[in-house]
mmCIF file of C-alpha atoms in Angstrom:
data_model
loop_
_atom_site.group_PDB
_atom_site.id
_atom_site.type_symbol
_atom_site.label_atom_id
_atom_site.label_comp_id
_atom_site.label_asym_id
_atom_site.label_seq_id
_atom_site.Cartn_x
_atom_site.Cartn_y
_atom_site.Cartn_z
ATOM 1 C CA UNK A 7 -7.735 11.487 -5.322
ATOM 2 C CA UNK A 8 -8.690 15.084 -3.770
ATOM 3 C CA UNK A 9 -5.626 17.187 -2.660
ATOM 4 C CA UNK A 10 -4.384 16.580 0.571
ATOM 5 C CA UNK A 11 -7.106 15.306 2.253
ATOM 6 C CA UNK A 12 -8.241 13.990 5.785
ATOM 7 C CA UNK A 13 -10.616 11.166 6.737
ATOM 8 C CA UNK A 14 -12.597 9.899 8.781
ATOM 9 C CA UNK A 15 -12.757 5.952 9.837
ATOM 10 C CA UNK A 16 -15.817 4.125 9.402
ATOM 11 C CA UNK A 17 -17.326 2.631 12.878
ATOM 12 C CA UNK A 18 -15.349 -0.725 13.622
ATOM 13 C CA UNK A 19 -14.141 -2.308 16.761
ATOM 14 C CA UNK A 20 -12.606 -5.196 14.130
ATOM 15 C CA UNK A 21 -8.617 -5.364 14.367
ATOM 16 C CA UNK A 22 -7.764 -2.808 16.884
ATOM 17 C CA UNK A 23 -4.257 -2.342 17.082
ATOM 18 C CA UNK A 24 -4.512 1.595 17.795
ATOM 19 C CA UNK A 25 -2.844 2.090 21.639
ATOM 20 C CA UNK A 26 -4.571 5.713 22.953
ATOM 21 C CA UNK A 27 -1.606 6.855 24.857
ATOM 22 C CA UNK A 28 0.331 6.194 22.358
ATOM 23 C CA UNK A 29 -1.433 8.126 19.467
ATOM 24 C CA UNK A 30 -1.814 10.924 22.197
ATOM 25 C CA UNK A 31 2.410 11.095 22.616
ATOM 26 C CA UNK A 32 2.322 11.759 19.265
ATOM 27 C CA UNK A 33 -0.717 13.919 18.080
ATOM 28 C CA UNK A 34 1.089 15.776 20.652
ATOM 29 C CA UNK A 35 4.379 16.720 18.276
ATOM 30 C CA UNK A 36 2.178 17.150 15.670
ATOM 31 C CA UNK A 37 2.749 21.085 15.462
ATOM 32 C CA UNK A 38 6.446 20.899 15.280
ATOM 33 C CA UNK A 39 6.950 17.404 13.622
ATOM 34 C CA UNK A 40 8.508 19.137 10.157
ATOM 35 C CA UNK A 41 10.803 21.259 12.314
ATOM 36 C CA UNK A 42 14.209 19.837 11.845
ATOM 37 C CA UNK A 43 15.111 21.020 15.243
ATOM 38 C CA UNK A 44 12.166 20.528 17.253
ATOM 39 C CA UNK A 45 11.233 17.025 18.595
ATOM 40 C CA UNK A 46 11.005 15.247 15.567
ATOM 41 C CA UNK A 47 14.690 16.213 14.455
ATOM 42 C CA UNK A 48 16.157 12.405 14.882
ATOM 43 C CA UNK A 49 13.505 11.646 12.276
ATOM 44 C CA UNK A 50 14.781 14.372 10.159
ATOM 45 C CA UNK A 51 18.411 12.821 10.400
ATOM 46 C CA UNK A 52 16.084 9.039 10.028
ATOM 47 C CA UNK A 53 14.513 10.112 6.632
ATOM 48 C CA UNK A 54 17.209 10.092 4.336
ATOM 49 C CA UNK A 55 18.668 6.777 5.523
ATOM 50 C CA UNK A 56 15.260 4.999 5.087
ATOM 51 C CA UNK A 57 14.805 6.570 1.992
ATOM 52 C CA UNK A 58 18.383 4.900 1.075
ATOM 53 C CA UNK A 59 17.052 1.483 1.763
ATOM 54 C CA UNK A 60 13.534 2.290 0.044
ATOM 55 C CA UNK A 61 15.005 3.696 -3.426
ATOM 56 C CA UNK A 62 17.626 0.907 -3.517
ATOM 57 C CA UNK A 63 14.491 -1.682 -2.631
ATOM 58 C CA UNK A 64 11.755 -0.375 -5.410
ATOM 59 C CA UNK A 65 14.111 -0.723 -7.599
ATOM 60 C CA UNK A 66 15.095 -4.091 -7.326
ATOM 61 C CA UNK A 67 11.643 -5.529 -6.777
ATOM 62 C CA UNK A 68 10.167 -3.439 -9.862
ATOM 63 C CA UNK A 69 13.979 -3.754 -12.156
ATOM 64 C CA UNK A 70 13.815 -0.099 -11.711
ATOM 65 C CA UNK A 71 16.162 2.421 -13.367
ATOM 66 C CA UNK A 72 18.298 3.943 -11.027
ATOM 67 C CA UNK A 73 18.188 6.980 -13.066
ATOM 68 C CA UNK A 74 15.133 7.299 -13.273
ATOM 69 C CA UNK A 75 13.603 9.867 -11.088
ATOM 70 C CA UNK A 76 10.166 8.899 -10.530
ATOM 71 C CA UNK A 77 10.145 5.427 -9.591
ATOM 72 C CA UNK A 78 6.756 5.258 -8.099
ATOM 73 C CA UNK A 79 5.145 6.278 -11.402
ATOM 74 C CA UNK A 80 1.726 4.815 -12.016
ATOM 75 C CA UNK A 81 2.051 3.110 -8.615
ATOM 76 C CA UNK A 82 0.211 3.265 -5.934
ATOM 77 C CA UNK A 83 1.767 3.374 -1.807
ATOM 78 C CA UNK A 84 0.277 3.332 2.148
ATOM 79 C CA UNK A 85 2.681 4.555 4.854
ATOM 80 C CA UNK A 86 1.364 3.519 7.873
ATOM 81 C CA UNK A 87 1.917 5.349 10.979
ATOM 82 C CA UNK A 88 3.038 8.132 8.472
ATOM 83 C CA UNK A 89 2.685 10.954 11.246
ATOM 84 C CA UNK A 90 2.865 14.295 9.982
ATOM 85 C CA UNK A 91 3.939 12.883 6.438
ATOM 86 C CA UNK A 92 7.707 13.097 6.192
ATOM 87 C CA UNK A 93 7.831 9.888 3.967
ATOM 88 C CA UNK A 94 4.585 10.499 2.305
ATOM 89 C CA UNK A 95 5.947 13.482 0.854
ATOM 90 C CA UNK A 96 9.452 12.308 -0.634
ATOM 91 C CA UNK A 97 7.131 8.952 -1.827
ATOM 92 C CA UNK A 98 4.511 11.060 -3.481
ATOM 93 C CA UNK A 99 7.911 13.371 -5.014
ATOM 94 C CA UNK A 100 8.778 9.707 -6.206
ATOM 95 C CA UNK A 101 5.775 9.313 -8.164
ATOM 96 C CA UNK A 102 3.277 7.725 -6.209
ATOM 97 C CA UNK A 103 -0.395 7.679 -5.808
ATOM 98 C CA UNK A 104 0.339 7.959 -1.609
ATOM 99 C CA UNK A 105 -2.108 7.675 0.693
ATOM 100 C CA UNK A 106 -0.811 8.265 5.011
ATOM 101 C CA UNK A 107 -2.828 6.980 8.069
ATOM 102 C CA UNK A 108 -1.880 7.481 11.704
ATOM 103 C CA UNK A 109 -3.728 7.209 14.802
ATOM 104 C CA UNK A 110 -3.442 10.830 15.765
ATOM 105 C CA UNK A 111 -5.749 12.791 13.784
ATOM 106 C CA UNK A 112 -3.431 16.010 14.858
ATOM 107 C CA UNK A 113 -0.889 14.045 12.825
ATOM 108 C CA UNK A 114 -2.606 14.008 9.295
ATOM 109 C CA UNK A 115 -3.936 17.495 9.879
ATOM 110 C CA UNK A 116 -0.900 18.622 10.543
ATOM 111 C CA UNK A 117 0.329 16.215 7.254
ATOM 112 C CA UNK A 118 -2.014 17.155 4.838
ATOM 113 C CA UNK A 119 -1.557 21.036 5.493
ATOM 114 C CA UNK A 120 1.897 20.518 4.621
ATOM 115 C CA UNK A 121 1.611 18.658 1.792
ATOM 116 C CA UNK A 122 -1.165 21.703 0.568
ATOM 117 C CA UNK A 123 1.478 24.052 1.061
ATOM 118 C CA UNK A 124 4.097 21.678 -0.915
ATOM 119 C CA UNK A 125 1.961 21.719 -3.609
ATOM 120 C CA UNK A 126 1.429 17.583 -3.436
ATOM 121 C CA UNK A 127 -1.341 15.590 -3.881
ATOM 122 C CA UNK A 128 -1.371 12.863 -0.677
ATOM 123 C CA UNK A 129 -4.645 11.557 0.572
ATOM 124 C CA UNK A 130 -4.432 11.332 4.464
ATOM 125 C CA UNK A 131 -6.690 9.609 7.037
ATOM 126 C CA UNK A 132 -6.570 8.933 11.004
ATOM 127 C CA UNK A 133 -7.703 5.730 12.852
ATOM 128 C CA UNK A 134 -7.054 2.131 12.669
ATOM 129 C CA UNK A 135 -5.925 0.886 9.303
ATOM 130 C CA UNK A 136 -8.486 -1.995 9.726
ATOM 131 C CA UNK A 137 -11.777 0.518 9.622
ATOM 132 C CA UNK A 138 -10.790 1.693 6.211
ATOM 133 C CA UNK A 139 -11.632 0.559 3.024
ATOM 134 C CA UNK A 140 -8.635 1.687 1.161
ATOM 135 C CA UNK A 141 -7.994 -1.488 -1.326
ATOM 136 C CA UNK A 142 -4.821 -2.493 -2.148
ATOM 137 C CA UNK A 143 -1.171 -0.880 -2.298
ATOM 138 C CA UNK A 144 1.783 -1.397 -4.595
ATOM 139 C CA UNK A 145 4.387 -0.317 -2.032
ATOM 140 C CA UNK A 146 3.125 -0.532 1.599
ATOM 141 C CA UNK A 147 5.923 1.007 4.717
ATOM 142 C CA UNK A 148 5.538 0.919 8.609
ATOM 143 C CA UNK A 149 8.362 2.850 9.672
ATOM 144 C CA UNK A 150 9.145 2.816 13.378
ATOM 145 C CA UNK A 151 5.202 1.824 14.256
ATOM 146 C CA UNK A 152 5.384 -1.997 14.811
ATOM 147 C CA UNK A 153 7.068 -1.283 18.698
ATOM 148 C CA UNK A 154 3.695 1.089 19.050
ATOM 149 C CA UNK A 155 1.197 -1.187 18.696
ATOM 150 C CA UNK A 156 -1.458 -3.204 20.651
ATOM 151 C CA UNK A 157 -1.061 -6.214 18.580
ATOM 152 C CA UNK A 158 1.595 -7.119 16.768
ATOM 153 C CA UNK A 159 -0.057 -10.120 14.859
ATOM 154 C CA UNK A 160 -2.891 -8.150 13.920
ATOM 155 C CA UNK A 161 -1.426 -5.086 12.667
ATOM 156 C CA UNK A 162 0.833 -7.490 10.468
ATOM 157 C CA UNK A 163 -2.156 -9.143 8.729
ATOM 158 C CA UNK A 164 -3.988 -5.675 8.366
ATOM 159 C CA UNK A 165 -0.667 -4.449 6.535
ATOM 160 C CA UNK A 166 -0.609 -7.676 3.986
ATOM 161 C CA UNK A 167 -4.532 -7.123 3.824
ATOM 162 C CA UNK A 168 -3.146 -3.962 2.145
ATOM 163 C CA UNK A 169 -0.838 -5.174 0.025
ATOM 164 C CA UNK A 170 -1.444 -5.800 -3.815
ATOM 165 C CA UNK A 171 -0.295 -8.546 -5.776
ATOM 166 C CA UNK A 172 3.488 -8.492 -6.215
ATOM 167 C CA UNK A 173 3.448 -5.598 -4.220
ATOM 168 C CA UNK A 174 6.593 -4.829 -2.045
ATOM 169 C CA UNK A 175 6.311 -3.988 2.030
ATOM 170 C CA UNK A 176 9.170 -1.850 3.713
ATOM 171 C CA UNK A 177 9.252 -1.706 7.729
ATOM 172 C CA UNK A 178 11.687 -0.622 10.406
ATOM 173 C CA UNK A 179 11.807 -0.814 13.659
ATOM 174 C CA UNK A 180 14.197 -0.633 17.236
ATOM 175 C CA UNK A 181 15.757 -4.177 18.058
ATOM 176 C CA UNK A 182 15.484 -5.402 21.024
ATOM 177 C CA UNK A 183 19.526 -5.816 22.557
ATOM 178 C CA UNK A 184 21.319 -3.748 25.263
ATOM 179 C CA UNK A 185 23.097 -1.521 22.811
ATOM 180 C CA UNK A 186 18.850 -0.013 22.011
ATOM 181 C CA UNK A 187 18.235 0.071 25.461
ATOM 182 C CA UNK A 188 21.421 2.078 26.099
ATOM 183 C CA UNK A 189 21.240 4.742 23.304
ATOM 184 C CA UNK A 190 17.400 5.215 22.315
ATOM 185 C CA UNK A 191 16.113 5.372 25.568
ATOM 186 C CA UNK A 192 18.817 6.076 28.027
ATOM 187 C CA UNK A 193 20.988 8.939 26.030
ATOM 188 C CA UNK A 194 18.607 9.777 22.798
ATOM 189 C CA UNK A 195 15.509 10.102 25.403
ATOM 190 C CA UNK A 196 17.761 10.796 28.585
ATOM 191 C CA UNK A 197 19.638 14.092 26.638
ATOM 192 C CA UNK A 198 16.155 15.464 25.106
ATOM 193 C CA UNK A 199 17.073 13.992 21.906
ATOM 194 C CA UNK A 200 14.029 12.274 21.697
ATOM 195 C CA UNK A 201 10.877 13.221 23.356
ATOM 196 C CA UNK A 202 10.715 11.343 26.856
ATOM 197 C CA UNK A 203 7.641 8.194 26.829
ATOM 198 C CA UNK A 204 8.719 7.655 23.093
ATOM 199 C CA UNK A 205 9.894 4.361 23.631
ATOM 200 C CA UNK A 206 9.452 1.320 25.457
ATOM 201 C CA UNK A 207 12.225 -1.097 25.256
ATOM 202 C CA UNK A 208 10.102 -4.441 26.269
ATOM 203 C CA UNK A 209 8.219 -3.455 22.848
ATOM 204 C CA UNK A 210 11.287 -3.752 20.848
ATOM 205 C CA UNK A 211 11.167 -6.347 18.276
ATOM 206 C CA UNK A 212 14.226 -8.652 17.480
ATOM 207 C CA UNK A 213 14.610 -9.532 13.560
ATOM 208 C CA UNK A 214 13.430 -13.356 14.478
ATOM 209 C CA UNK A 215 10.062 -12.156 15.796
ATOM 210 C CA UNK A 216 9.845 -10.250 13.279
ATOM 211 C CA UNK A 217 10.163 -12.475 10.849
ATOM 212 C CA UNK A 218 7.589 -15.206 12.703
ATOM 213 C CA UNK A 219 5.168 -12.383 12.937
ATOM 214 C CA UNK A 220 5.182 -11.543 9.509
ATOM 215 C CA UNK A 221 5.317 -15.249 8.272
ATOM 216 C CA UNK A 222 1.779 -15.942 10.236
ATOM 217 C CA UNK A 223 0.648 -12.576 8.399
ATOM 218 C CA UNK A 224 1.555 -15.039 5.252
ATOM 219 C CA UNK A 225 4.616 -12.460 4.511
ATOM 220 C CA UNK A 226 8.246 -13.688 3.207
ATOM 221 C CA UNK A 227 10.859 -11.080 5.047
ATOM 222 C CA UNK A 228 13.677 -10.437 3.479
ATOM 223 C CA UNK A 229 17.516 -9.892 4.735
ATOM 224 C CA UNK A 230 17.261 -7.163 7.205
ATOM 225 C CA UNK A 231 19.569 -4.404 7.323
ATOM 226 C CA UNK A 232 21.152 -2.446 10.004
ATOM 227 C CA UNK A 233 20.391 1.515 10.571
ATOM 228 C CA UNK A 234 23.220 2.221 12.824
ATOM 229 C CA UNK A 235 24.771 5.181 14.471
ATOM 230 C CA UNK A 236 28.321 6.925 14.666
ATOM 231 C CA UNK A 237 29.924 10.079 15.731
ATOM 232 C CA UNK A 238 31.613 10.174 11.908
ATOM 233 C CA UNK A 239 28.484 9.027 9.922
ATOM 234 C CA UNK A 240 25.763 10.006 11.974
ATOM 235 C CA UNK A 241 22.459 7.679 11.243
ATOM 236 C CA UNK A 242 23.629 5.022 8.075
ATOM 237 C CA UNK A 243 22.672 1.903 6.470
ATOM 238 C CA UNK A 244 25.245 -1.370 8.167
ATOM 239 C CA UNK A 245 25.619 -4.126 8.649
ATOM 240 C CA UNK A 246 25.012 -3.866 12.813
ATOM 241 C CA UNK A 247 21.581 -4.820 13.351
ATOM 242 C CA UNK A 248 21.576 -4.011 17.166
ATOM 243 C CA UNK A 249 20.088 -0.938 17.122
ATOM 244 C CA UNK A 250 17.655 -0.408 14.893
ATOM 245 C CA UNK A 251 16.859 -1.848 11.100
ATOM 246 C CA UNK A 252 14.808 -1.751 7.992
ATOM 247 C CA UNK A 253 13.211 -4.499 6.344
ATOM 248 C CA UNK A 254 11.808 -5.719 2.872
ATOM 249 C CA UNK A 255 8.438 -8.421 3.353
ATOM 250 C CA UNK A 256 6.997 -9.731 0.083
ATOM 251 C CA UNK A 257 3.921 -12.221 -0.042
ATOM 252 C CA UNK A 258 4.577 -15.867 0.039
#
């Protein structure tokens, strides 16, 4: 795998999930998306609690060590939607073969120079995840993408079309409820805390369609959990699902 690469899809019009607006929001925080206070900063304060769920996931699904500090060892992982690569990197510091797609090519520029400069080795590519012929993943995550798409049927299969056997899928997303409504788009987007056209509450996804979406995708989800907020903890794993939460999917 050459060091922190880019690439270019292959001509495809099969699957498209890939909303242009959307990947132009984005490509658009590309230059400041590994400032932890520039526009991306909520995902700085994000990263960590994922990262939580992810460790504590890998570990069960593989009978991990917990001590151990390279986890992904000899194993291979996708993030899609990775943006500018700030899971890639902590994956690929984790011990995995990592490979990022997002629909802004800005994005995995912007990603793969950083992961040059952090002396990693994380193969990055822009377009639809459908016009790439990438194989097969140990560890596949969509964090916070699922609310972004076109099709939410189709970008499930395309994910489980990318996931090996006994592999182990990780996504999170917004849930649909007042509470989300309230505090990601009226005070997180309303107070600057969140770039404005971010989110779009009707896109939301509740953990039932989530579930039903991923079972037509042929995907078993497992016991979501909670990523809540408070003035004490900040962003932390719970129990309260109605803001956002973070998901394990395994084939059926």
């Amino acid at each position: 795998m050459s060091d922190a690469t880019t690439s270019t899809p292959s001509n495809t019009s099969a699957g498209q999930t890939i909303r242009p607006d959307e990947a132009a929001h984005f490509g658009k925080l590309a230059k400041d998306w590994w400032d932890p206070k520039g526009s991306s900063a909520m995902l700085h304060k994000l990263n960590p609690v994922r990262l939580e769920f992810l460790r504590e996931a890998i570990d069960l699904h593989w009978a991990g060590d917990i001590r151990d500090t390279r986890p992904l060892a000899a194993k291979s992982a996708l993030d899609v939607g990775c943006g500018a690569g700030l899971l890639c990197e902590p994956l690929a510091r984790l011990g995995g073969e990592v490979t990022g797609i997002d629909a802004a090519p800005e994005n995995t520029a912007a990603a793969a120079l950083h992961a040059e400069r952090s002396g990693l080795d994380i193969r990055y590519m822009a377009g639809e995840l459908a016009s790439h012929d990438i194989g097969t993943f140990d560890l596949v995550t969509a964090m916070e993408v699922i609310e972004h798409v076109a099709d939410k049927r189709a970008f499930a299969s395309q994910l489980a079309a990318r996931l090996a056997e006994g592999g182990l899928m990780v996504l999170s997303t917004p849930n649909r409820t007042v509470r989300s409504r309230t505090l990601m788009i009226g005070a997180a987007e309303g107070f600057g805390l969140i770039p404005r056209g971010t989110h779009h509450w009707d896109d939301f996804v509740t953990p039932e369609e989530l579930s039903d979406i991923l079972a037509g995708a042929g995907l078993s989800m497992g016991e979501p959990r909670g990523i809540a907020f408070s003035p004490m903890k900040g962003l932390h794993l719970s129990d309260d699902l109605s803001l956002n939460y973070i998901v394990t999917a395994r084939a059926r």
